[in-house]
PDB file of C-alpha atoms and ligand atoms in Angstrom:
ATOM      1  CA  MET E 170      31.629 -20.669  12.592  1.00  0.00           C
ATOM      2  CA  PRO E 171      29.825 -22.768   9.956  1.00  0.00           C
ATOM      3  CA  ALA E 172      28.483 -20.909   6.840  1.00  0.00           C
ATOM      4  CA  LEU E 173      24.759 -20.500   6.549  1.00  0.00           C
ATOM      5  CA  LYS E 174      23.264 -22.743   3.363  1.00  0.00           C
ATOM      6  CA  LEU E 175      20.046 -21.111   2.177  1.00  0.00           C
ATOM      7  CA  LEU E 176      18.067 -24.104   1.064  1.00  0.00           C
ATOM      8  CA  LYS E 177      15.557 -22.304  -0.455  1.00  0.00           C
ATOM      9  CA  LEU E 178      16.089 -18.547  -2.576  1.00  0.00           C
ATOM     10  CA  PRO E 179      13.025 -15.570  -0.888  1.00  0.00           C
ATOM     11  CA  PRO E 180      10.619 -15.004  -3.985  1.00  0.00           C
ATOM     12  CA  PRO E 181      11.437 -11.860  -5.482  1.00  0.00           C
ATOM     13  CA  VAL E 182       9.588  -9.100  -3.573  1.00  0.00           C
ATOM     14  CA  ALA E 183       8.714  -7.012  -6.875  1.00  0.00           C
ATOM     15  CA  GLU E 184       5.848 -10.175  -7.181  1.00  0.00           C
ATOM     16  CA  SER E 185       4.454  -9.837  -3.546  1.00  0.00           C
ATOM     17  CA  TRP E 186       3.901  -5.837  -4.201  1.00  0.00           C
ATOM     18  CA  GLU E 187       2.883  -6.632  -8.309  1.00  0.00           C
ATOM     19  CA  TRP E 188      -0.620  -5.276  -7.337  1.00  0.00           C
ATOM     20  CA  GLN E 189       0.188  -1.894  -6.206  1.00  0.00           C
ATOM     21  CA  MET E 190       1.968  -0.964  -9.956  1.00  0.00           C
ATOM     22  CA  HIS E 191      -2.440  -1.029 -10.508  1.00  0.00           C
ATOM     23  CA  ALA E 192      -3.480   0.715  -7.099  1.00  0.00           C
ATOM     24  CA  GLY E 193      -5.947   3.345  -8.086  1.00  0.00           C
ATOM     25  CA  CYS E 194      -4.597   5.397  -5.323  1.00  0.00           C
ATOM     26  CA  ARG E 195      -0.862   5.655  -6.797  1.00  0.00           C
ATOM     27  CA  ASP E 196      -1.679   9.361  -8.104  1.00  0.00           C
ATOM     28  CA  VAL E 197      -3.426  10.497  -5.519  1.00  0.00           C
ATOM     29  CA  ASP E 198      -2.298  12.497  -2.277  1.00  0.00           C
ATOM     30  CA  GLY E 199      -1.573   9.524   0.228  1.00  0.00           C
ATOM     31  CA  SER E 200      -3.085  11.701   3.241  1.00  0.00           C
ATOM     32  CA  LEU E 201      -6.396  11.676   1.898  1.00  0.00           C
ATOM     33  CA  PHE E 202      -6.240   7.462   3.063  1.00  0.00           C
ATOM     34  CA  PHE E 203      -4.696   8.254   6.720  1.00  0.00           C
ATOM     35  CA  HIS E 204      -6.250  10.304   9.105  1.00  0.00           C
ATOM     36  CA  PRO E 205      -4.525  13.514  10.858  1.00  0.00           C
ATOM     37  CA  ASP E 206      -4.269  14.137  14.719  1.00  0.00           C
ATOM     38  CA  ASN E 207      -7.490  15.195  15.980  1.00  0.00           C
ATOM     39  CA  GLU E 208      -9.373  15.006  13.138  1.00  0.00           C
ATOM     40  CA  ARG E 209     -13.443  14.318  13.742  1.00  0.00           C
ATOM     41  CA  GLY E 210     -16.713  14.741  12.585  1.00  0.00           C
ATOM     42  CA  GLU E 211     -17.755  15.886   9.304  1.00  0.00           C
ATOM     43  CA  ALA E 212     -14.022  17.025   7.772  1.00  0.00           C
ATOM     44  CA  ARG E 213     -13.264  13.042   8.960  1.00  0.00           C
ATOM     45  CA  GLU E 214     -16.516  11.667   7.250  1.00  0.00           C
ATOM     46  CA  ASN E 215     -15.740  14.025   3.681  1.00  0.00           C
ATOM     47  CA  ARG E 216     -11.895  12.376   3.574  1.00  0.00           C
ATOM     48  CA  LEU E 217     -13.206   8.707   4.359  1.00  0.00           C
ATOM     49  CA  ALA E 218     -15.867   8.961   1.846  1.00  0.00           C
ATOM     50  CA  ALA E 219     -13.268  11.214  -0.491  1.00  0.00           C
ATOM     51  CA  ALA E 220     -10.900   7.888  -0.252  1.00  0.00           C
ATOM     52  CA  LYS E 221     -13.707   5.252  -0.573  1.00  0.00           C
ATOM     53  CA  ARG E 222     -14.673   6.411  -3.754  1.00  0.00           C
ATOM     54  CA  VAL E 223     -10.961   6.014  -4.956  1.00  0.00           C
ATOM     55  CA  CYS E 224     -10.619   2.453  -3.476  1.00  0.00           C
ATOM     56  CA  GLY E 225     -14.559   1.926  -5.211  1.00  0.00           C
ATOM     57  CA  GLN E 226     -13.133   2.215  -8.855  1.00  0.00           C
ATOM     58  CA  CYS E 227      -9.407   0.416  -7.937  1.00  0.00           C
ATOM     59  CA  VAL E 228      -8.965  -2.874  -9.784  1.00  0.00           C
ATOM     60  CA  VAL E 229      -6.727  -3.986  -7.108  1.00  0.00           C
ATOM     61  CA  ARG E 230      -8.902  -3.654  -4.052  1.00  0.00           C
ATOM     62  CA  THR E 231      -9.442  -7.456  -2.854  1.00  0.00           C
ATOM     63  CA  GLN E 232      -5.543  -7.597  -2.708  1.00  0.00           C
ATOM     64  CA  CYS E 233      -5.092  -4.501  -0.864  1.00  0.00           C
ATOM     65  CA  LEU E 234      -7.900  -5.390   1.313  1.00  0.00           C
ATOM     66  CA  GLU E 235      -6.437  -9.033   2.167  1.00  0.00           C
ATOM     67  CA  TYR E 236      -2.617  -7.620   2.619  1.00  0.00           C
ATOM     68  CA  ALA E 237      -3.681  -5.151   4.992  1.00  0.00           C
ATOM     69  CA  LEU E 238      -5.650  -7.741   6.750  1.00  0.00           C
ATOM     70  CA  ASP E 239      -2.723 -10.312   6.273  1.00  0.00           C
ATOM     71  CA  SER E 240      -0.271  -7.661   7.626  1.00  0.00           C
ATOM     72  CA  GLY E 241      -2.455  -6.324  10.341  1.00  0.00           C
ATOM     73  CA  GLU E 242      -2.195  -3.225   8.890  1.00  0.00           C
ATOM     74  CA  ARG E 243      -3.908  -0.874  11.930  1.00  0.00           C
ATOM     75  CA  HIS E 244      -3.978   2.709  10.207  1.00  0.00           C
ATOM     76  CA  GLY E 245      -5.745   4.268   7.432  1.00  0.00           C
ATOM     77  CA  ILE E 246      -8.039   3.009   4.286  1.00  0.00           C
ATOM     78  CA  TRP E 247      -7.029  -0.135   2.707  1.00  0.00           C
ATOM     79  CA  GLY E 248      -9.072  -1.910   0.279  1.00  0.00           C
ATOM     80  CA  GLY E 249     -12.185   0.516   0.825  1.00  0.00           C
ATOM     81  CA  LEU E 250     -12.164  -0.032   4.862  1.00  0.00           C
ATOM     82  CA  SER E 251     -10.854   1.949   7.386  1.00  0.00           C
ATOM     83  CA  GLU E 252      -9.464   0.879  10.442  1.00  0.00           C
ATOM     84  CA  ASP E 253     -12.623   0.480  12.437  1.00  0.00           C
ATOM     85  CA  GLU E 254     -14.244  -1.454   9.717  1.00  0.00           C
ATOM     86  CA  ARG E 255     -11.093  -3.824   9.635  1.00  0.00           C
ATOM     87  CA  THR E 256     -11.211  -4.684  12.663  1.00  0.00           C
ATOM     88  CA  ARG E 257     -14.967  -5.266  12.766  1.00  0.00           C
ATOM     89  CA  MET E 258     -14.087  -7.598  10.183  1.00  0.00           C
ATOM     90  CA  ARG E 259     -11.157  -9.463  11.877  1.00  0.00           C
ATOM     91  CA  ARG E 260     -13.546 -10.032  15.010  1.00  0.00           C
ATOM     92  CA  ALA E 261     -16.437 -11.284  12.908  1.00  0.00           C
ATOM     93  CA  GLU E 262     -13.811 -13.867  11.462  1.00  0.00           C
ATOM     94  CA  ARG E 263     -12.563 -14.927  14.920  1.00  0.00           C
ATOM     95  CA  ARG E 264     -16.106 -15.343  16.086  1.00  0.00           C
ATOM     96  CA  ARG E 265     -17.271 -17.195  12.896  1.00  0.00           C
ATOM     97  CA  PRO E 266     -17.827 -21.317  14.046  1.00  0.00           C
ATOM     98  CA  ILE E 267     -15.190 -23.907  12.435  1.00  0.00           C
ATOM     99  CA  SER E 268     -16.959 -25.450   9.939  1.00  0.00           C
TER     100      SER E 268
HETATM  101  S1  LIG V 116      -8.202  -0.456  -2.572  1.00  0.00           S
HETATM  102 FE1  LIG V 116      -7.818   1.605  -2.140  1.00  0.00          FE
HETATM  103  S2  LIG V 116      -5.991   1.799  -0.670  1.00  0.00           S
HETATM  104 FE2  LIG V 116      -6.107   0.024  -1.756  1.00  0.00          FE
HETATM  105  S3  LIG V 116      -4.603  -0.004  -3.429  1.00  0.00           S
HETATM  106 FE3  LIG V 116      -6.936   0.937  -4.411  1.00  0.00          FE
HETATM  107  S4  LIG V 116      -7.125   2.895  -4.386  1.00  0.00           S
HETATM  108 FE4  LIG V 116      -5.202   2.035  -3.396  1.00  0.00          FE
END
């Protein structure tokens, strides 16, 4: 079997994830950003609001949201948007006419 030849080395992984070093949620309990099973009503609204307050102060919010949209993250709050909000955003993007 012939040896594989790498034409180009992949970029350092840390470079793509460097923004996470500045994440406003680094020292926050991750469960704030992901809903537990069967969470409904006021409990859910309160958790979402608390997570969004953290995101609202985050200096890498744009990068976080871009990552979530690009990678198709289906769960959790990313870039200050919930799963449902990201889904609506993707649908709106698809409906937008190409200029
Ligand atoms: S935008 Fe929110 S979820 Fe994303 S890194 Fe910042 S604090 Fe964390």
